[in-house]
PDB file of C-alpha atoms and ligand atoms in Angstrom:
ATOM      1  CA  MET J1211      -7.351   1.046 -23.221  1.00 88.00           C
ATOM      2  CA  LYS J1212      -8.539  -1.431 -20.592  1.00 93.00           C
ATOM      3  CA  LEU J1213      -6.373  -1.803 -17.508  1.00 96.00           C
ATOM      4  CA  VAL J1214      -7.039  -3.962 -14.456  1.00 97.00           C
ATOM      5  CA  PHE J1215      -6.303  -2.702 -10.937  1.00 97.00           C
ATOM      6  CA  ALA J1216      -5.694  -5.946  -9.010  1.00 96.00           C
ATOM      7  CA  THR J1217      -7.509  -5.011  -5.840  1.00 91.00           C
ATOM      8  CA  ASN J1218     -10.634  -6.060  -4.011  1.00 84.00           C
ATOM      9  CA  ASN J1219     -10.720  -2.786  -2.132  1.00 85.00           C
ATOM     10  CA  PRO J1220     -13.492  -0.591  -3.622  1.00 85.00           C
ATOM     11  CA  ASN J1221     -12.092   2.540  -1.938  1.00 78.00           C
ATOM     12  CA  LYS J1222      -8.678   2.132  -3.571  1.00 83.00           C
ATOM     13  CA  LEU J1223     -10.349   1.499  -6.935  1.00 87.00           C
ATOM     14  CA  LYS J1224     -12.518   4.599  -6.696  1.00 83.00           C
ATOM     15  CA  GLU J1225      -9.597   6.750  -5.592  1.00 79.00           C
ATOM     16  CA  VAL J1226      -7.408   5.695  -8.534  1.00 88.00           C
ATOM     17  CA  GLN J1227     -10.241   5.687 -11.093  1.00 86.00           C
ATOM     18  CA  ALA J1228     -10.733   9.393 -10.439  1.00 82.00           C
ATOM     19  CA  LEU J1229      -7.075  10.061 -11.320  1.00 84.00           C
ATOM     20  CA  VAL J1230      -6.378   7.959 -14.424  1.00 88.00           C
ATOM     21  CA  PRO J1231      -6.518   9.616 -17.877  1.00 88.00           C
ATOM     22  CA  ALA J1232      -9.895   9.404 -19.617  1.00 87.00           C
ATOM     23  CA  HIS J1233      -8.708   7.016 -22.351  1.00 89.00           C
ATOM     24  CA  ILE J1234      -7.989   4.338 -19.754  1.00 90.00           C
ATOM     25  CA  GLN J1235     -10.888   2.238 -18.522  1.00 91.00           C
ATOM     26  CA  LEU J1236     -10.049   0.804 -15.141  1.00 93.00           C
ATOM     27  CA  LEU J1237     -11.399  -2.683 -14.406  1.00 95.00           C
ATOM     28  CA  SER J1238     -11.597  -4.341 -11.015  1.00 94.00           C
ATOM     29  CA  LEU J1239     -10.874  -8.011 -10.311  1.00 96.00           C
ATOM     30  CA  LYS J1240     -14.626  -8.532 -10.059  1.00 95.00           C
ATOM     31  CA  ASP J1241     -15.089  -6.983 -13.526  1.00 94.00           C
ATOM     32  CA  ILE J1242     -12.827  -9.652 -15.075  1.00 96.00           C
ATOM     33  CA  GLY J1243     -14.405 -12.517 -13.110  1.00 96.00           C
ATOM     34  CA  CYS J1244     -11.450 -12.983 -10.784  1.00 97.00           C
ATOM     35  CA  PHE J1245     -12.777 -14.109  -7.406  1.00 96.00           C
ATOM     36  CA  GLU J1246      -9.771 -16.128  -6.258  1.00 95.00           C
ATOM     37  CA  ASP J1247      -7.234 -15.097  -3.641  1.00 91.00           C
ATOM     38  CA  ILE J1248      -4.227 -14.061  -5.715  1.00 94.00           C
ATOM     39  CA  PRO J1249      -1.072 -15.496  -4.086  1.00 91.00           C
ATOM     40  CA  GLU J1250       1.011 -13.012  -2.100  1.00 93.00           C
ATOM     41  CA  THR J1251       3.840 -15.373  -1.269  1.00 96.00           C
ATOM     42  CA  ALA J1252       6.879 -13.216  -2.050  1.00 97.00           C
ATOM     43  CA  ASP J1253       9.171 -12.116   0.763  1.00 97.00           C
ATOM     44  CA  THR J1254       9.411  -8.511  -0.392  1.00 98.00           C
ATOM     45  CA  ILE J1255       6.859  -5.751  -0.970  1.00 98.00           C
ATOM     46  CA  GLU J1256       8.056  -5.382  -4.584  1.00 98.00           C
ATOM     47  CA  GLY J1257       7.793  -9.136  -5.096  1.00 98.00           C
ATOM     48  CA  ASN J1258       4.180  -9.291  -3.953  1.00 98.00           C
ATOM     49  CA  ALA J1259       3.128  -6.409  -6.195  1.00 98.00           C
ATOM     50  CA  GLN J1260       4.899  -8.109  -9.126  1.00 98.00           C
ATOM     51  CA  LEU J1261       3.296 -11.492  -8.366  1.00 98.00           C
ATOM     52  CA  LYS J1262      -0.200 -10.029  -8.317  1.00 97.00           C
ATOM     53  CA  ALA J1263       0.157  -8.075 -11.575  1.00 98.00           C
ATOM     54  CA  LEU J1264       1.777 -11.046 -13.337  1.00 97.00           C
ATOM     55  CA  HIS J1265      -0.938 -13.406 -12.125  1.00 97.00           C
ATOM     56  CA  VAL J1266      -3.655 -11.281 -13.729  1.00 97.00           C
ATOM     57  CA  LYS J1267      -1.691 -10.932 -16.973  1.00 97.00           C
ATOM     58  CA  LYS J1268      -0.921 -14.665 -17.128  1.00 97.00           C
ATOM     59  CA  TYR J1269      -4.310 -16.125 -16.222  1.00 97.00           C
ATOM     60  CA  TYR J1270      -6.735 -13.411 -17.385  1.00 97.00           C
ATOM     61  CA  GLY J1271      -4.814 -11.820 -20.262  1.00 97.00           C
ATOM     62  CA  TYR J1272      -5.262  -8.205 -19.188  1.00 97.00           C
ATOM     63  CA  ASP J1273      -2.660  -5.516 -18.721  1.00 97.00           C
ATOM     64  CA  CYS J1274      -2.743  -4.801 -15.034  1.00 97.00           C
ATOM     65  CA  PHE J1275      -1.273  -3.020 -12.062  1.00 98.00           C
ATOM     66  CA  ALA J1276      -1.117  -4.160  -8.448  1.00 98.00           C
ATOM     67  CA  ASP J1277       0.058  -2.523  -5.250  1.00 96.00           C
ATOM     68  CA  ASP J1278       1.597  -3.791  -2.057  1.00 96.00           C
ATOM     69  CA  THR J1279       2.434  -1.811   1.055  1.00 96.00           C
ATOM     70  CA  GLY J1280       4.359  -2.385   4.247  1.00 98.00           C
ATOM     71  CA  LEU J1281       5.648  -0.527   7.288  1.00 98.00           C
ATOM     72  CA  GLU J1282       9.430  -0.795   7.683  1.00 98.00           C
ATOM     73  CA  VAL J1283      10.779  -0.039  11.155  1.00 98.00           C
ATOM     74  CA  THR J1284      14.501   0.753  11.380  1.00 98.00           C
ATOM     75  CA  ALA J1285      15.127  -0.660  14.872  1.00 98.00           C
ATOM     76  CA  LEU J1286      13.453  -3.929  13.801  1.00 98.00           C
ATOM     77  CA  ASP J1287      15.587  -4.341  10.681  1.00 98.00           C
ATOM     78  CA  GLY J1288      12.678  -3.404   8.421  1.00 98.00           C
ATOM     79  CA  ALA J1289       9.986  -5.520  10.119  1.00 98.00           C
ATOM     80  CA  PRO J1290       7.028  -5.895   9.859  1.00 98.00           C
ATOM     81  CA  GLY J1291       7.603  -4.944   6.185  1.00 98.00           C
ATOM     82  CA  VAL J1292       5.982  -7.342   3.770  1.00 98.00           C
ATOM     83  CA  TYR J1293       4.278  -9.051   6.749  1.00 97.00           C
ATOM     84  CA  SER J1294       2.574  -5.867   8.020  1.00 97.00           C
ATOM     85  CA  ALA J1295      -1.023  -7.058   7.528  1.00 95.00           C
ATOM     86  CA  ARG J1296      -0.645 -10.101   9.768  1.00 95.00           C
ATOM     87  CA  TYR J1297       2.186  -9.006  12.075  1.00 98.00           C
ATOM     88  CA  ALA J1298       0.329 -10.232  15.191  1.00 98.00           C
ATOM     89  CA  GLY J1299      -1.047 -13.337  13.439  1.00 96.00           C
ATOM     90  CA  THR J1300      -4.293 -14.230  11.717  1.00 91.00           C
ATOM     91  CA  PRO J1301      -6.994 -13.086  11.362  1.00 92.00           C
ATOM     92  CA  ARG J1302      -5.511  -9.676  10.553  1.00 91.00           C
ATOM     93  CA  ASP J1303      -6.138  -7.244  13.412  1.00 96.00           C
ATOM     94  CA  ALA J1304      -4.870  -3.666  13.230  1.00 96.00           C
ATOM     95  CA  ASP J1305      -5.064  -3.090  16.992  1.00 97.00           C
ATOM     96  CA  ALA J1306      -3.151  -6.271  17.791  1.00 98.00           C
ATOM     97  CA  ASN J1307      -0.538  -5.363  15.158  1.00 98.00           C
ATOM     98  CA  MET J1308      -0.017  -1.918  16.726  1.00 98.00           C
ATOM     99  CA  ASN J1309       0.162  -3.372  20.251  1.00 98.00           C
ATOM    100  CA  LYS J1310       2.808  -5.855  19.136  1.00 98.00           C
ATOM    101  CA  LEU J1311       4.835  -3.129  17.424  1.00 98.00           C
ATOM    102  CA  LEU J1312       4.646  -0.827  20.467  1.00 98.00           C
ATOM    103  CA  ALA J1313       5.798  -3.710  22.691  1.00 98.00           C
ATOM    104  CA  GLU J1314       8.716  -4.503  20.348  1.00 98.00           C
ATOM    105  CA  LEU J1315       9.793  -0.856  20.415  1.00 98.00           C
ATOM    106  CA  GLN J1316       9.643  -0.463  24.179  1.00 96.00           C
ATOM    107  CA  ASN J1317      13.053   0.747  25.368  1.00 90.00           C
ATOM    108  CA  LYS J1318      14.228   1.306  21.795  1.00 95.00           C
ATOM    109  CA  GLU J1319      15.607   4.774  21.179  1.00 96.00           C
ATOM    110  CA  ASN J1320      15.367   4.734  17.400  1.00 98.00           C
ATOM    111  CA  ARG J1321      11.650   5.064  16.509  1.00 98.00           C
ATOM    112  CA  SER J1322      12.131   5.856  12.818  1.00 98.00           C
ATOM    113  CA  ALA J1323      10.038   4.001  10.249  1.00 98.00           C
ATOM    114  CA  GLN J1324       8.699   4.322   6.750  1.00 98.00           C
ATOM    115  CA  PHE J1325       5.658   3.192   4.848  1.00 98.00           C
ATOM    116  CA  LYS J1326       6.496   1.851   1.403  1.00 98.00           C
ATOM    117  CA  THR J1327       4.073   1.226  -1.440  1.00 97.00           C
ATOM    118  CA  VAL J1328       5.197  -0.452  -4.622  1.00 98.00           C
ATOM    119  CA  ILE J1329       2.954  -0.530  -7.684  1.00 98.00           C
ATOM    120  CA  ALA J1330       3.854  -3.077 -10.365  1.00 98.00           C
ATOM    121  CA  LEU J1331       2.453  -2.375 -13.823  1.00 98.00           C
ATOM    122  CA  GLN J1332       2.275  -4.984 -16.586  1.00 98.00           C
ATOM    123  CA  LEU J1333       1.773  -3.053 -19.818  1.00 97.00           C
ATOM    124  CA  ASN J1334       2.331  -4.220 -23.394  1.00 96.00           C
ATOM    125  CA  GLY J1335       4.615  -7.050 -22.291  1.00 96.00           C
ATOM    126  CA  GLU J1336       6.775  -4.865 -20.056  1.00 97.00           C
ATOM    127  CA  GLU J1337       6.938  -4.403 -16.307  1.00 98.00           C
ATOM    128  CA  HIS J1338       7.248  -1.010 -14.627  1.00 98.00           C
ATOM    129  CA  LEU J1339       7.618  -0.363 -10.888  1.00 98.00           C
ATOM    130  CA  PHE J1340       6.570   2.798  -9.021  1.00 98.00           C
ATOM    131  CA  THR J1341       7.558   3.338  -5.385  1.00 98.00           C
ATOM    132  CA  GLY J1342       6.120   5.772  -2.861  1.00 98.00           C
ATOM    133  CA  ILE J1343       7.709   6.280   0.547  1.00 98.00           C
ATOM    134  CA  ALA J1344       6.524   8.180   3.621  1.00 98.00           C
ATOM    135  CA  LYS J1345       9.188   8.619   6.289  1.00 98.00           C
ATOM    136  CA  GLY J1346       8.335   9.197   9.933  1.00 98.00           C
ATOM    137  CA  ASN J1347       8.376   7.865  13.473  1.00 98.00           C
ATOM    138  CA  ILE J1348       6.420   5.397  15.577  1.00 98.00           C
ATOM    139  CA  ILE J1349       5.050   7.255  18.586  1.00 98.00           C
ATOM    140  CA  ASP J1350       4.530   5.472  21.911  1.00 96.00           C
ATOM    141  CA  HIS J1351       0.708   5.484  22.058  1.00 97.00           C
ATOM    142  CA  LYS J1352      -2.213   5.519  19.623  1.00 98.00           C
ATOM    143  CA  ARG J1353      -3.656   8.879  18.567  1.00 98.00           C
ATOM    144  CA  GLY J1354      -6.530   9.637  16.181  1.00 98.00           C
ATOM    145  CA  ASN J1355      -9.305   7.607  14.605  1.00 95.00           C
ATOM    146  CA  GLN J1356      -9.102   8.290  10.866  1.00 93.00           C
ATOM    147  CA  GLY J1357      -7.405   5.983   8.377  1.00 89.00           C
ATOM    148  CA  PHE J1358      -6.565   2.337   9.050  1.00 92.00           C
ATOM    149  CA  GLY J1359      -3.790  -0.094   9.896  1.00 95.00           C
ATOM    150  CA  TYR J1360      -0.861   1.503  11.694  1.00 98.00           C
ATOM    151  CA  ASP J1361      -2.059   5.096  11.123  1.00 96.00           C
ATOM    152  CA  PRO J1362      -2.678   5.906  14.844  1.00 98.00           C
ATOM    153  CA  ILE J1363       0.989   5.303  15.765  1.00 98.00           C
ATOM    154  CA  PHE J1364       2.709   6.759  12.688  1.00 98.00           C
ATOM    155  CA  GLN J1365       3.760  10.398  12.598  1.00 98.00           C
ATOM    156  CA  ALA J1366       5.163  11.618   9.287  1.00 97.00           C
ATOM    157  CA  GLU J1367       8.427  13.599   9.267  1.00 97.00           C
ATOM    158  CA  GLY J1368       7.780  17.301   9.852  1.00 96.00           C
ATOM    159  CA  HIS J1369       4.218  16.739  11.120  1.00 97.00           C
ATOM    160  CA  ASP J1370       2.929  16.721  14.678  1.00 97.00           C
ATOM    161  CA  LYS J1371      -0.226  14.761  13.906  1.00 98.00           C
ATOM    162  CA  THR J1372      -0.380  11.021  13.314  1.00 98.00           C
ATOM    163  CA  PHE J1373      -1.759   9.749  10.001  1.00 96.00           C
ATOM    164  CA  ALA J1374      -4.930   8.881  11.943  1.00 97.00           C
ATOM    165  CA  GLU J1375      -5.358  12.548  12.917  1.00 98.00           C
ATOM    166  CA  LEU J1376      -5.241  13.749   9.296  1.00 95.00           C
ATOM    167  CA  SER J1377      -8.154  13.927   6.862  1.00 91.00           C
ATOM    168  CA  MET J1378      -7.968  11.520   3.920  1.00 86.00           C
ATOM    169  CA  GLU J1379      -7.028  14.428   1.617  1.00 87.00           C
ATOM    170  CA  GLU J1380      -4.229  15.567   3.944  1.00 92.00           C
ATOM    171  CA  LYS J1381      -2.892  12.015   4.285  1.00 92.00           C
ATOM    172  CA  ASN J1382      -3.009  11.430   0.500  1.00 89.00           C
ATOM    173  CA  GLN J1383      -0.789  14.463  -0.087  1.00 91.00           C
ATOM    174  CA  ILE J1384       2.078  13.114   2.006  1.00 95.00           C
ATOM    175  CA  ALA J1385       1.536   9.366   2.214  1.00 95.00           C
ATOM    176  CA  HIS J1386       3.225   6.484   0.414  1.00 96.00           C
ATOM    177  CA  ARG J1387       0.259   5.196  -1.624  1.00 93.00           C
ATOM    178  CA  GLY J1388      -0.634   8.638  -2.983  1.00 92.00           C
ATOM    179  CA  LYS J1389       2.983   9.173  -4.036  1.00 95.00           C
ATOM    180  CA  ALA J1390       3.183   5.828  -5.856  1.00 96.00           C
ATOM    181  CA  VAL J1391      -0.196   6.369  -7.516  1.00 94.00           C
ATOM    182  CA  ARG J1392       0.858   9.829  -8.737  1.00 94.00           C
ATOM    183  CA  LEU J1393       3.981   8.294 -10.343  1.00 97.00           C
ATOM    184  CA  LEU J1394       1.833   5.651 -12.025  1.00 96.00           C
ATOM    185  CA  ILE J1395      -0.636   8.253 -13.312  1.00 94.00           C
ATOM    186  CA  GLU J1396       2.189  10.438 -14.612  1.00 95.00           C
ATOM    187  CA  PHE J1397       3.552   7.440 -16.524  1.00 96.00           C
ATOM    188  CA  LEU J1398       0.139   6.377 -17.904  1.00 93.00           C
ATOM    189  CA  SER J1399      -0.591   9.936 -18.979  1.00 90.00           C
ATOM    190  CA  SER J1400       2.564   9.909 -21.095  1.00 90.00           C
ATOM    191  CA  CYS J1401       1.673   6.586 -22.804  1.00 85.00           C
TER     192      CYS J1401
HETATM  193  P1  LIG F1572      -1.803  -3.487   1.579  1.00 85.37           P
HETATM  194  O1  LIG F1572      -0.681  -4.076   0.782  1.00 85.37           O
HETATM  195  O2  LIG F1572      -2.261  -2.144   1.061  1.00 85.37           O
HETATM  196  O3  LIG F1572      -2.934  -4.459   1.781  1.00 85.37           O
HETATM  197  O4  LIG F1572      -1.211  -3.180   3.031  1.00 85.37           O
HETATM  198  C1  LIG F1572      -0.683  -4.211   3.870  1.00 85.37           C
HETATM  199  C2  LIG F1572      -0.789  -3.788   5.332  1.00 85.37           C
HETATM  200  O5  LIG F1572       0.056  -2.648   5.574  1.00 85.37           O
HETATM  201  C3  LIG F1572      -2.179  -3.334   5.761  1.00 85.37           C
HETATM  202  O6  LIG F1572      -2.948  -4.436   6.192  1.00 85.37           O
HETATM  203  C4  LIG F1572      -1.859  -2.401   6.931  1.00 85.37           C
HETATM  204  O7  LIG F1572      -1.588  -3.134   8.108  1.00 85.37           O
HETATM  205  C5  LIG F1572      -0.577  -1.741   6.474  1.00 85.37           C
HETATM  206  N1  LIG F1572      -0.866  -0.493   5.748  1.00 85.37           N
HETATM  207  C6  LIG F1572      -0.884  -0.313   4.390  1.00 85.37           C
HETATM  208  N2  LIG F1572      -1.144   0.959   4.081  1.00 85.37           N
HETATM  209  C7  LIG F1572      -1.317   1.606   5.254  1.00 85.37           C
HETATM  210  C8  LIG F1572      -1.610   2.959   5.577  1.00 85.37           C
HETATM  211  O8  LIG F1572      -1.787   3.838   4.716  1.00 85.37           O
HETATM  212  N3  LIG F1572      -1.685   3.245   6.884  1.00 85.37           N
HETATM  213  C9  LIG F1572      -1.502   2.315   7.864  1.00 85.37           C
HETATM  214  N4  LIG F1572      -1.240   1.054   7.617  1.00 85.37           N
HETATM  215  C10 LIG F1572      -1.138   0.691   6.316  1.00 85.37           C
END
């Protein structure tokens, strides 16, 4: 079975390829000749994942899955959420995003937040959604240099290190994307 992972990120592709059952051949966007920017115009994380998977199905004809992730901060009513990548404007800049978030949270007592990944799968004419959540807190300064995005200021519940202080393997065990991917793999393995 051929299945497209709608991503341009070679690291994500490699990570998931290693986990999918052997009868599934994972194709990248490049493999199917898709070099366009797939619209991410929804106002929810779920919506963007759904848009991307549907786009590939509709215009390229392949069964497909797509992921979208955001950081939802309780004291900011769920912001930056679906707008996490460009929270401080364009071009996307992880440091500027973190600085803006730290400024917004100054004087706020509630520092709780969660990362949410949604994977939308288009398979045999049906849509399936898989959600992975990592709950934690936004600390008040950056720590660590692993990972990416908001990792240096996010501390998962029950851990005293930030995501940026964990190895990739350690982060994958407890983080949102790993959880959603494991649900997807479980489902595909039962197909
Ligand atoms: P994407 O949907 O995976 O491209 O993620 C959107 C944005 O959310 C990224 O540009 C990052 O700012 C943030 N983000 C996603 N996943 C992570 C993560 O694992 N750690 C930190 N930030 C993340």
